Amino acid sequence: MSELISVGLGDRAYDIHVGAGLLARAGELLAPVARGIVPVVTDAHVADIHLPALLDVLGDAGIDARPIIMAPGEVSKSFAGLEKLSGELLDLEIDRKGLIIALGGGVIGDLTGFAAGVLKRGVAFAQIPTTLLSQVDSSVGGKTAINAKQGKNLVGLFHQPKIVIADTALLSTLPRRELLAGYAEVVKYGALGDADFFEWLEVNAAKALAGDEPAMVKAVAHSCRMKADIVARDERETGDRALLNLGHTFGHALEAATGFSDRLIHGEGVAIGMALAFRLSVKLGLCPGPDAERFTRHLKAIGLPAAIADIPGSRASADELVGHMAHDKKVTDGKLTFILLRGLGQAFVTRDVPLDAVKSVLTDG
Ligand SMILES: NC(=O)c1ccc[n+]([C@@H]2O[C@H](COP(=O)([O-])OP(=O)(O)OC[C@H]3O[C@@H](n4cnc5c(N)ncnc54)[C@H](O)[C@@H]3O)[C@@H](O)[C@H]2O)c1
């Protein structure tokens, strides 16, 4: 049971394989692109659980894989993390025409993709995403980055992977909170461009999140297909790709206001951000109220936060949150960019949003 999605980017086109148990086929899928020493970059959590199985199948396929283990969490997506990783990759004398494998969540994928993009002016890399967020979002589309002290993802480049292998069985070891946070990015695809998918999720998401493999494979594959279509149309985010930021302007502001701490993890910020984008769209008379209510109802039913009040601890003021938005990189010529909705499945990009309405949603939401 696996699905194949092609990302149509001409000479940088690649395949995304989605299926339950695909790790067992990683050797066979990677052998055609592997060459010489093949570093496998992962973090200490994933190394404990999934690295031995991957090293076994790569070894069986005759691939000379060498693990590099980073500290888990955002701390590794930093200049210090890049220095450590680059040093280890260079010590292995990686071939400029070789391959680097990223085995992990978005942190490992973003860091490894960035290191691969800059080392020796660009080495190929493969993504084996192990979180739901990375399977449906960060492993696809070629955005790579590390964080700077001025903000997240500010130092990066576009570097498309050679292949993505998303094994949904790996998600069974993911903490429930991380699984749900990743689900926010799945439901985002329904909200932004596919009302039928949203309806399917209303019926099937709980099942998928409880371990039903066919349902999870369908949810991941459909999400990847939607992202692949958008990326193929607009690789460098000059237009449509911005739709993928639905909920992110609000979400990042909430993450910043909670100090990027455990109080609110990225996907939870996106979930609340999407609910706020719906509420702002209703307030501006763009979206029917019942669509926004239906969206919020689904988030709650799945167990995701849907309002600012759902974040534990003290609440940031609307002014403080708008201040954080102004520092976000989605600001062009001093104007905030929002993704708003005309209804479920009908998102659009706008820079024409009255600040008063934003503040009022941040105060009520
Ligand atoms: N490049 C992009 O387009 C893009 C898109 C969205 C998000 N991102 C980035 O992705 C990052 C977040 O990614 P994430 O949510 O995957 O976080 P993550 O990589 O930090 O993983 C979350 C946690 O889960 C653990 N983990 C990973 N896989 C596991 C598994 N199968 N079983 C048990 N534990 C596992 C990790 O060790 C970590 O502790 C952020 O840095 C964000 O900026 C990038």
Short mmCIF file of C-alpha atoms and ligand atoms in Angstrom, two decimals:
data_model
loop_
_atom_site.label_atom_id
_atom_site.label_comp_id
_atom_site.label_asym_id
_atom_site.label_seq_id
_atom_site.Cartn_x
_atom_site.Cartn_y
_atom_site.Cartn_z
CA MET A 1 0.00 0.00 0.00
CA SER A 2 1.93 3.02 -1.22
CA GLU A 3 1.37 6.09 -3.35
CA LEU A 4 3.70 7.94 -5.66
CA ILE A 5 3.56 11.69 -6.19
CA SER A 6 5.76 13.54 -8.66
CA VAL A 7 6.90 17.08 -8.04
CA GLY A 8 7.05 18.55 -11.54
CA LEU A 9 10.04 20.86 -11.47
CA GLY A 10 11.74 20.09 -14.77
CA ASP A 11 15.35 19.00 -14.26
CA ARG A 12 14.81 19.22 -10.48
CA ALA A 13 11.70 17.01 -10.53
CA TYR A 14 11.49 14.27 -7.89
CA ASP A 15 9.23 11.60 -6.49
CA ILE A 16 7.55 11.42 -3.11
CA HIS A 17 6.81 7.87 -1.99
CA VAL A 18 4.12 7.58 0.69
CA GLY A 19 3.25 4.28 2.34
CA ALA A 20 3.15 2.25 5.54
CA GLY A 21 6.36 0.22 5.98
CA LEU A 22 8.31 1.97 3.19
CA LEU A 23 11.49 2.17 5.29
CA ALA A 24 12.07 -1.47 4.40
CA ARG A 25 12.35 -0.39 0.75
CA ALA A 26 14.65 2.59 1.40
CA GLY A 27 17.76 0.73 0.17
CA GLU A 28 16.18 -0.15 -3.13
CA LEU A 29 14.74 3.38 -3.59
CA LEU A 30 17.96 5.17 -2.65
CA ALA A 31 20.55 2.93 -4.34
CA PRO A 32 20.13 4.62 -7.77
CA VAL A 33 21.01 8.05 -6.29
CA ALA A 34 23.55 6.97 -3.63
CA ARG A 35 27.29 7.11 -4.28
CA GLY A 36 30.34 6.54 -2.07
CA ILE A 37 29.94 7.36 1.61
CA VAL A 38 26.32 8.32 2.37
CA PRO A 39 25.84 10.32 5.59
CA VAL A 40 22.54 9.78 7.40
CA VAL A 41 21.71 12.82 9.51
CA THR A 42 19.23 12.31 12.32
CA ASP A 43 18.51 13.44 15.88
CA ALA A 44 19.06 11.50 19.09
CA HIS A 45 15.36 10.60 19.57
CA VAL A 46 14.93 9.24 16.06
CA ALA A 47 18.35 7.56 16.19
CA ASP A 48 17.20 5.51 19.19
CA ILE A 49 14.01 4.35 17.50
CA HIS A 50 14.41 4.18 13.72
CA LEU A 51 18.07 4.56 12.73
CA PRO A 52 19.12 0.89 13.21
CA ALA A 53 16.42 -0.35 10.82
CA LEU A 54 17.41 2.20 8.18
CA LEU A 55 21.13 1.40 8.49
CA ASP A 56 20.29 -2.31 8.06
CA VAL A 57 18.34 -1.86 4.84
CA LEU A 58 20.90 0.57 3.42
CA GLY A 59 23.68 -1.90 4.26
CA ASP A 60 21.73 -4.70 2.58
CA ALA A 61 21.51 -2.55 -0.54
CA GLY A 62 25.31 -2.06 -0.53
CA ILE A 63 25.12 1.59 0.59
CA ASP A 64 28.00 2.77 2.82
CA ALA A 65 25.83 4.74 5.29
CA ARG A 66 27.41 6.73 8.14
CA PRO A 67 25.15 8.17 10.85
CA ILE A 68 25.50 11.73 12.17
CA ILE A 69 23.42 12.36 15.28
CA MET A 70 22.30 15.87 16.21
CA ALA A 71 20.60 17.11 19.40
CA PRO A 72 16.78 16.98 19.09
CA GLY A 73 14.83 20.22 18.74
CA GLU A 74 15.20 23.72 17.26
CA VAL A 75 18.54 24.14 19.02
CA SER A 76 20.14 22.20 16.14
CA LYS A 77 18.63 24.50 13.47
CA SER A 78 21.25 27.12 14.29
CA PHE A 79 24.65 28.41 13.19
CA ALA A 80 26.17 26.18 15.89
CA GLY A 81 24.21 23.16 14.60
CA LEU A 82 25.25 23.96 11.03
CA GLU A 83 28.89 24.22 12.07
CA LYS A 84 28.77 20.86 13.83
CA LEU A 85 26.97 19.15 10.96
CA SER A 86 29.14 20.70 8.22
CA GLY A 87 32.27 19.68 10.13
CA GLU A 88 31.11 16.08 10.40
CA LEU A 89 30.03 15.96 6.75
CA LEU A 90 33.36 17.38 5.57
CA ASP A 91 35.28 15.00 7.84
CA LEU A 92 33.51 12.17 6.03
CA GLU A 93 34.87 13.66 2.79
CA ILE A 94 31.46 13.62 1.15
CA ASP A 95 31.52 13.48 -2.61
CA ARG A 96 30.12 16.57 -4.35
CA LYS A 97 28.16 14.16 -6.54
CA GLY A 98 27.11 12.06 -3.56
CA LEU A 99 23.97 11.96 -1.43
CA ILE A 100 23.10 13.00 2.13
CA ILE A 101 20.06 11.46 3.82
CA ALA A 102 17.93 13.38 6.33
CA LEU A 103 16.08 11.03 8.71
CA GLY A 104 13.91 13.01 11.11
CA GLY A 105 11.38 15.78 11.53
CA GLY A 106 11.38 19.28 10.07
CA VAL A 107 14.37 20.33 12.14
CA ILE A 108 16.64 17.64 10.69
CA GLY A 109 15.18 18.09 7.18
CA ASP A 110 15.63 21.89 7.19
CA LEU A 111 19.15 21.75 8.66
CA THR A 112 20.37 18.89 6.47
CA GLY A 113 18.85 20.41 3.33
CA PHE A 114 20.56 23.72 4.07
CA ALA A 115 23.93 22.09 4.79
CA ALA A 116 23.58 19.99 1.62
CA GLY A 117 22.71 23.13 -0.35
CA VAL A 118 25.80 25.07 0.70
CA LEU A 119 28.49 22.41 1.18
CA LYS A 120 30.75 22.06 -1.85
CA ARG A 121 28.27 24.43 -3.58
CA GLY A 122 25.48 21.89 -3.41
CA VAL A 123 25.23 18.18 -2.72
CA ALA A 124 22.10 16.11 -3.39
CA PHE A 125 19.97 15.05 -0.44
CA ALA A 126 17.08 12.71 0.29
CA GLN A 127 14.34 13.20 2.85
CA ILE A 128 13.01 10.43 5.06
CA PRO A 129 10.58 12.47 7.18
CA THR A 130 9.55 10.93 10.51
CA THR A 131 6.98 13.41 11.88
CA LEU A 132 3.54 14.07 10.41
CA LEU A 133 4.47 17.74 9.93
CA SER A 134 7.58 16.84 7.97
CA GLN A 135 5.79 14.19 5.88
CA VAL A 136 3.06 16.55 4.70
CA ASP A 137 4.93 19.82 4.66
CA SER A 138 8.61 20.47 5.35
CA SER A 139 10.10 17.56 3.38
CA VAL A 140 8.35 18.70 0.18
CA GLY A 141 9.11 21.88 -1.72
CA GLY A 142 12.80 22.53 -1.11
CA LYS A 143 12.66 25.28 1.51
CA THR A 144 15.62 24.80 3.83
CA ALA A 145 16.86 27.05 6.61
CA ILE A 146 18.40 27.59 9.99
CA ASN A 147 17.30 30.16 12.57
CA ALA A 148 19.12 33.39 13.41
CA LYS A 149 18.89 35.35 16.67
CA GLN A 150 16.70 37.83 14.73
CA GLY A 151 14.11 35.17 13.92
CA LYS A 152 13.24 31.69 12.66
CA ASN A 153 14.20 30.41 9.21
CA LEU A 154 15.93 33.67 8.25
CA VAL A 155 19.07 32.02 6.83
CA GLY A 156 18.19 29.55 4.14
CA LEU A 157 17.90 28.60 0.51
CA PHE A 158 15.79 26.62 -1.90
CA HIS A 159 17.34 23.20 -2.40
CA GLN A 160 15.01 20.48 -3.65
CA PRO A 161 15.55 16.91 -2.43
CA LYS A 162 16.27 14.10 -4.92
CA ILE A 163 13.59 11.87 -3.42
CA VAL A 164 11.23 11.83 -0.42
CA ILE A 165 10.30 8.59 1.34
CA ALA A 166 7.42 9.09 3.78
CA ASP A 167 6.80 5.93 5.79
CA THR A 168 3.60 6.51 7.76
CA ALA A 169 4.41 3.54 10.05
CA LEU A 170 7.18 5.68 11.60
CA LEU A 171 4.48 7.97 12.99
CA SER A 172 3.37 5.28 15.47
CA THR A 173 6.24 6.28 17.80
CA LEU A 174 5.55 10.01 17.60
CA PRO A 175 4.21 11.62 20.81
CA ARG A 176 0.47 12.31 20.46
CA ARG A 177 0.97 16.07 20.83
CA GLU A 178 3.46 16.12 17.91
CA LEU A 179 1.11 13.98 15.81
CA LEU A 180 -1.78 16.40 16.37
CA ALA A 181 0.44 19.41 15.69
CA GLY A 182 1.39 17.85 12.35
CA TYR A 183 -2.28 17.24 11.63
CA ALA A 184 -2.83 21.00 11.66
CA GLU A 185 -0.82 21.13 8.42
CA VAL A 186 -2.97 18.33 6.93
CA VAL A 187 -6.24 20.09 7.63
CA LYS A 188 -4.66 23.28 6.28
CA TYR A 189 -4.72 21.76 2.77
CA GLY A 190 -8.46 21.13 3.04
CA ALA A 191 -9.08 24.63 4.37
CA LEU A 192 -6.99 26.40 1.77
CA GLY A 193 -8.00 24.62 -1.39
CA ASP A 194 -10.07 21.45 -1.17
CA ALA A 195 -13.44 21.40 0.61
CA ASP A 196 -13.98 17.73 -0.38
CA PHE A 197 -10.72 16.78 1.36
CA PHE A 198 -11.84 18.73 4.42
CA GLU A 199 -15.10 16.79 4.43
CA TRP A 200 -13.16 13.51 4.09
CA LEU A 201 -11.01 14.56 7.06
CA GLU A 202 -14.09 15.31 9.16
CA VAL A 203 -15.04 11.64 8.73
CA ASN A 204 -11.62 9.96 8.66
CA ALA A 205 -9.02 12.06 10.51
CA ALA A 206 -9.69 10.61 13.97
CA LYS A 207 -9.29 7.12 12.51
CA ALA A 208 -6.03 8.07 10.75
CA LEU A 209 -4.64 9.62 13.94
CA ALA A 210 -5.60 6.50 15.89
CA GLY A 211 -3.39 4.34 13.66
CA ASP A 212 -5.57 3.34 10.68
CA GLU A 213 -2.83 2.96 8.04
CA PRO A 214 -4.86 3.30 4.81
CA ALA A 215 -6.50 6.46 6.18
CA MET A 216 -3.14 7.95 7.22
CA VAL A 217 -1.52 7.07 3.86
CA LYS A 218 -4.40 8.80 2.07
CA ALA A 219 -4.20 11.89 4.31
CA VAL A 220 -0.42 12.21 3.84
CA ALA A 221 -0.45 11.44 0.11
CA HIS A 222 -3.28 13.88 -0.61
CA SER A 223 -1.51 16.61 1.37
CA CYS A 224 1.76 15.98 -0.50
CA ARG A 225 -0.06 16.03 -3.83
CA MET A 226 -1.61 19.40 -3.04
CA LYS A 227 1.72 20.82 -1.88
CA ALA A 228 3.53 19.37 -4.92
CA ASP A 229 0.99 21.02 -7.27
CA ILE A 230 1.41 24.40 -5.61
CA VAL A 231 5.22 24.14 -5.54
CA ALA A 232 5.33 23.13 -9.21
CA ARG A 233 3.29 26.26 -10.04
CA ASP A 234 5.25 28.63 -7.83
CA GLU A 235 8.52 27.19 -6.52
CA ARG A 236 9.90 30.48 -5.16
CA GLU A 237 6.72 31.82 -3.54
CA THR A 238 6.03 34.74 -5.84
CA GLY A 239 2.32 33.93 -5.89
CA ASP A 240 0.22 30.87 -5.01
CA ARG A 241 2.77 29.23 -2.72
CA ALA A 242 1.94 31.86 -0.11
CA LEU A 243 -1.42 30.09 0.36
CA LEU A 244 0.52 27.42 2.26
CA ASN A 245 1.09 30.08 4.92
CA LEU A 246 -2.58 29.97 5.93
CA GLY A 247 -2.64 30.49 9.71
CA HIS A 248 1.11 31.16 9.85
CA THR A 249 1.16 34.95 10.31
CA PHE A 250 -1.05 34.61 13.39
CA GLY A 251 0.63 31.34 14.41
CA HIS A 252 4.18 32.73 14.33
CA ALA A 253 3.11 35.76 16.37
CA LEU A 254 1.61 33.46 19.00
CA GLU A 255 4.74 31.28 19.00
CA ALA A 256 6.91 34.39 19.44
CA ALA A 257 4.69 35.68 22.25
CA THR A 258 5.06 32.36 24.08
CA GLY A 259 8.84 32.45 23.55
CA PHE A 260 8.84 29.45 21.14
CA SER A 261 8.36 27.32 24.24
CA ASP A 262 6.51 24.14 25.12
CA ARG A 263 3.42 26.23 25.85
CA LEU A 264 2.67 26.27 22.14
CA ILE A 265 4.35 24.12 19.50
CA HIS A 266 4.40 25.16 15.84
CA GLY A 267 1.43 23.15 14.56
CA GLU A 268 -0.71 24.24 17.50
CA GLY A 269 0.10 27.87 16.62
CA VAL A 270 -0.91 27.16 13.02
CA ALA A 271 -4.20 25.58 14.18
CA ILE A 272 -5.13 28.64 16.25
CA GLY A 273 -3.82 30.87 13.44
CA MET A 274 -6.11 29.21 10.90
CA ALA A 275 -9.11 29.57 13.21
CA LEU A 276 -8.22 33.28 13.59
CA ALA A 277 -7.86 33.66 9.80
CA PHE A 278 -11.39 32.24 9.43
CA ARG A 279 -12.70 34.61 12.13
CA LEU A 280 -11.01 37.61 10.51
CA SER A 281 -12.48 36.60 7.15
CA VAL A 282 -15.96 36.44 8.70
CA LYS A 283 -15.44 39.81 10.39
CA LEU A 284 -14.51 41.37 7.04
CA GLY A 285 -17.65 39.91 5.45
CA LEU A 286 -15.65 37.60 3.19
CA CYS A 287 -16.53 34.19 4.59
CA PRO A 288 -19.80 32.66 5.79
CA GLY A 289 -19.87 32.27 9.60
CA PRO A 290 -20.95 28.60 9.46
CA ASP A 291 -17.76 27.66 7.50
CA ALA A 292 -15.58 29.21 10.21
CA GLU A 293 -17.59 27.46 12.94
CA ARG A 294 -17.35 24.13 11.15
CA PHE A 295 -13.56 24.50 10.86
CA THR A 296 -13.16 25.36 14.56
CA ARG A 297 -15.48 22.48 15.53
CA HIS A 298 -13.24 20.04 13.65
CA LEU A 299 -10.04 21.31 15.31
CA LYS A 300 -11.67 20.86 18.72
CA ALA A 301 -13.00 17.40 17.88
CA ILE A 302 -9.49 16.29 16.92
CA GLY A 303 -8.02 17.75 20.12
CA LEU A 304 -6.23 20.79 18.67
CA PRO A 305 -6.40 24.26 20.22
CA ALA A 306 -8.64 26.65 18.27
CA ALA A 307 -8.45 29.93 20.19
CA ILE A 308 -5.84 32.10 21.90
CA ALA A 309 -7.56 31.31 25.21
CA ASP A 310 -6.57 27.64 24.72
CA ILE A 311 -2.88 28.52 25.23
CA PRO A 312 -1.87 27.93 28.87
CA GLY A 313 -0.38 30.82 30.83
CA SER A 314 -0.71 34.58 30.52
CA ARG A 315 -2.17 36.09 27.40
CA ALA A 316 -0.33 38.51 25.09
CA SER A 317 -2.08 41.76 24.16
CA ALA A 318 -3.28 42.40 20.60
CA ASP A 319 -0.63 45.15 20.26
CA GLU A 320 2.14 42.81 21.31
CA LEU A 321 0.99 40.18 18.81
CA VAL A 322 0.77 42.72 15.97
CA GLY A 323 4.32 43.81 16.92
CA HIS A 324 5.49 40.22 16.44
CA MET A 325 3.70 40.04 13.08
CA ALA A 326 5.56 43.12 11.89
CA HIS A 327 8.84 41.24 12.45
CA ASP A 328 7.71 38.25 10.45
CA LYS A 329 9.32 37.77 7.05
CA LYS A 330 5.87 37.79 5.43
CA VAL A 331 5.98 41.57 5.55
CA THR A 332 6.53 43.37 2.23
CA ASP A 333 6.83 47.17 2.02
CA GLY A 334 5.66 47.47 5.61
CA LYS A 335 2.32 45.75 4.89
CA LEU A 336 1.23 42.53 6.55
CA THR A 337 0.33 39.69 4.25
CA PHE A 338 -2.63 37.54 5.30
CA ILE A 339 -4.14 34.44 3.84
CA LEU A 340 -7.91 34.84 4.19
CA LEU A 341 -10.84 32.68 3.16
CA ARG A 342 -13.98 33.10 1.11
CA GLY A 343 -15.15 29.81 2.56
CA LEU A 344 -13.83 26.31 3.26
CA GLY A 345 -11.35 25.40 0.53
CA GLN A 346 -11.17 28.94 -0.83
CA ALA A 347 -8.11 30.75 0.49
CA PHE A 348 -6.54 33.80 -1.11
CA VAL A 349 -3.60 36.10 -0.42
CA THR A 350 -4.20 39.73 0.55
CA ARG A 351 -2.20 42.67 1.84
CA ASP A 352 -5.25 44.79 2.21
CA VAL A 353 -6.45 44.10 5.77
CA PRO A 354 -7.42 46.87 8.21
CA LEU A 355 -5.28 46.65 11.34
CA ASP A 356 -8.29 47.39 13.57
CA ALA A 357 -10.02 44.23 12.40
CA VAL A 358 -6.86 42.19 13.06
CA LYS A 359 -6.58 43.63 16.57
CA SER A 360 -10.21 42.99 17.30
CA VAL A 361 -9.88 39.32 16.29
CA LEU A 362 -6.74 39.02 18.44
CA THR A 363 -8.60 40.49 21.40
CA ASP A 364 -11.70 38.27 21.02
CA GLY A 365 -10.04 35.16 19.60
N1 LIG B 1 10.96 23.62 5.09
C1 LIG B 1 9.66 23.82 5.19
O1 LIG B 1 8.97 24.03 4.20
C2 LIG B 1 9.03 23.79 6.56
C3 LIG B 1 7.63 23.74 6.66
C4 LIG B 1 7.08 23.64 7.94
C5 LIG B 1 7.89 23.59 9.07
N2 LIG B 1 9.25 23.63 8.92
C6 LIG B 1 10.14 23.54 10.08
O2 LIG B 1 9.98 22.25 10.66
C7 LIG B 1 10.39 22.30 12.02
C8 LIG B 1 9.40 21.53 12.87
O3 LIG B 1 9.40 20.20 12.43
P1 LIG B 1 8.80 19.03 13.34
O4 LIG B 1 7.50 19.44 13.88
O5 LIG B 1 8.90 17.79 12.54
O6 LIG B 1 9.78 19.05 14.60
P2 LIG B 1 11.07 18.22 15.02
O7 LIG B 1 11.92 17.89 13.87
O8 LIG B 1 11.71 19.00 16.12
O9 LIG B 1 10.45 16.90 15.63
C9 LIG B 1 9.64 16.98 16.76
C10 LIG B 1 10.10 16.01 17.86
O10 LIG B 1 9.70 14.69 17.51
C11 LIG B 1 10.83 13.80 17.58
N3 LIG B 1 10.60 12.78 16.58
C12 LIG B 1 10.72 12.91 15.23
N4 LIG B 1 10.26 11.80 14.62
C13 LIG B 1 9.88 10.94 15.59
C14 LIG B 1 9.30 9.65 15.58
N5 LIG B 1 8.98 9.02 14.44
N6 LIG B 1 9.03 9.06 16.78
C15 LIG B 1 9.30 9.73 17.94
N7 LIG B 1 9.81 10.94 18.01
C16 LIG B 1 10.10 11.57 16.84
C17 LIG B 1 12.03 14.69 17.37
O11 LIG B 1 13.20 14.13 17.92
C18 LIG B 1 11.61 15.97 18.08
O12 LIG B 1 11.85 15.84 19.45
C19 LIG B 1 10.46 23.77 12.39
O13 LIG B 1 11.82 24.15 12.51
C20 LIG B 1 9.82 24.49 11.20
O14 LIG B 1 10.38 25.76 10.97
C21 LIG B 1 9.82 23.73 7.69
#
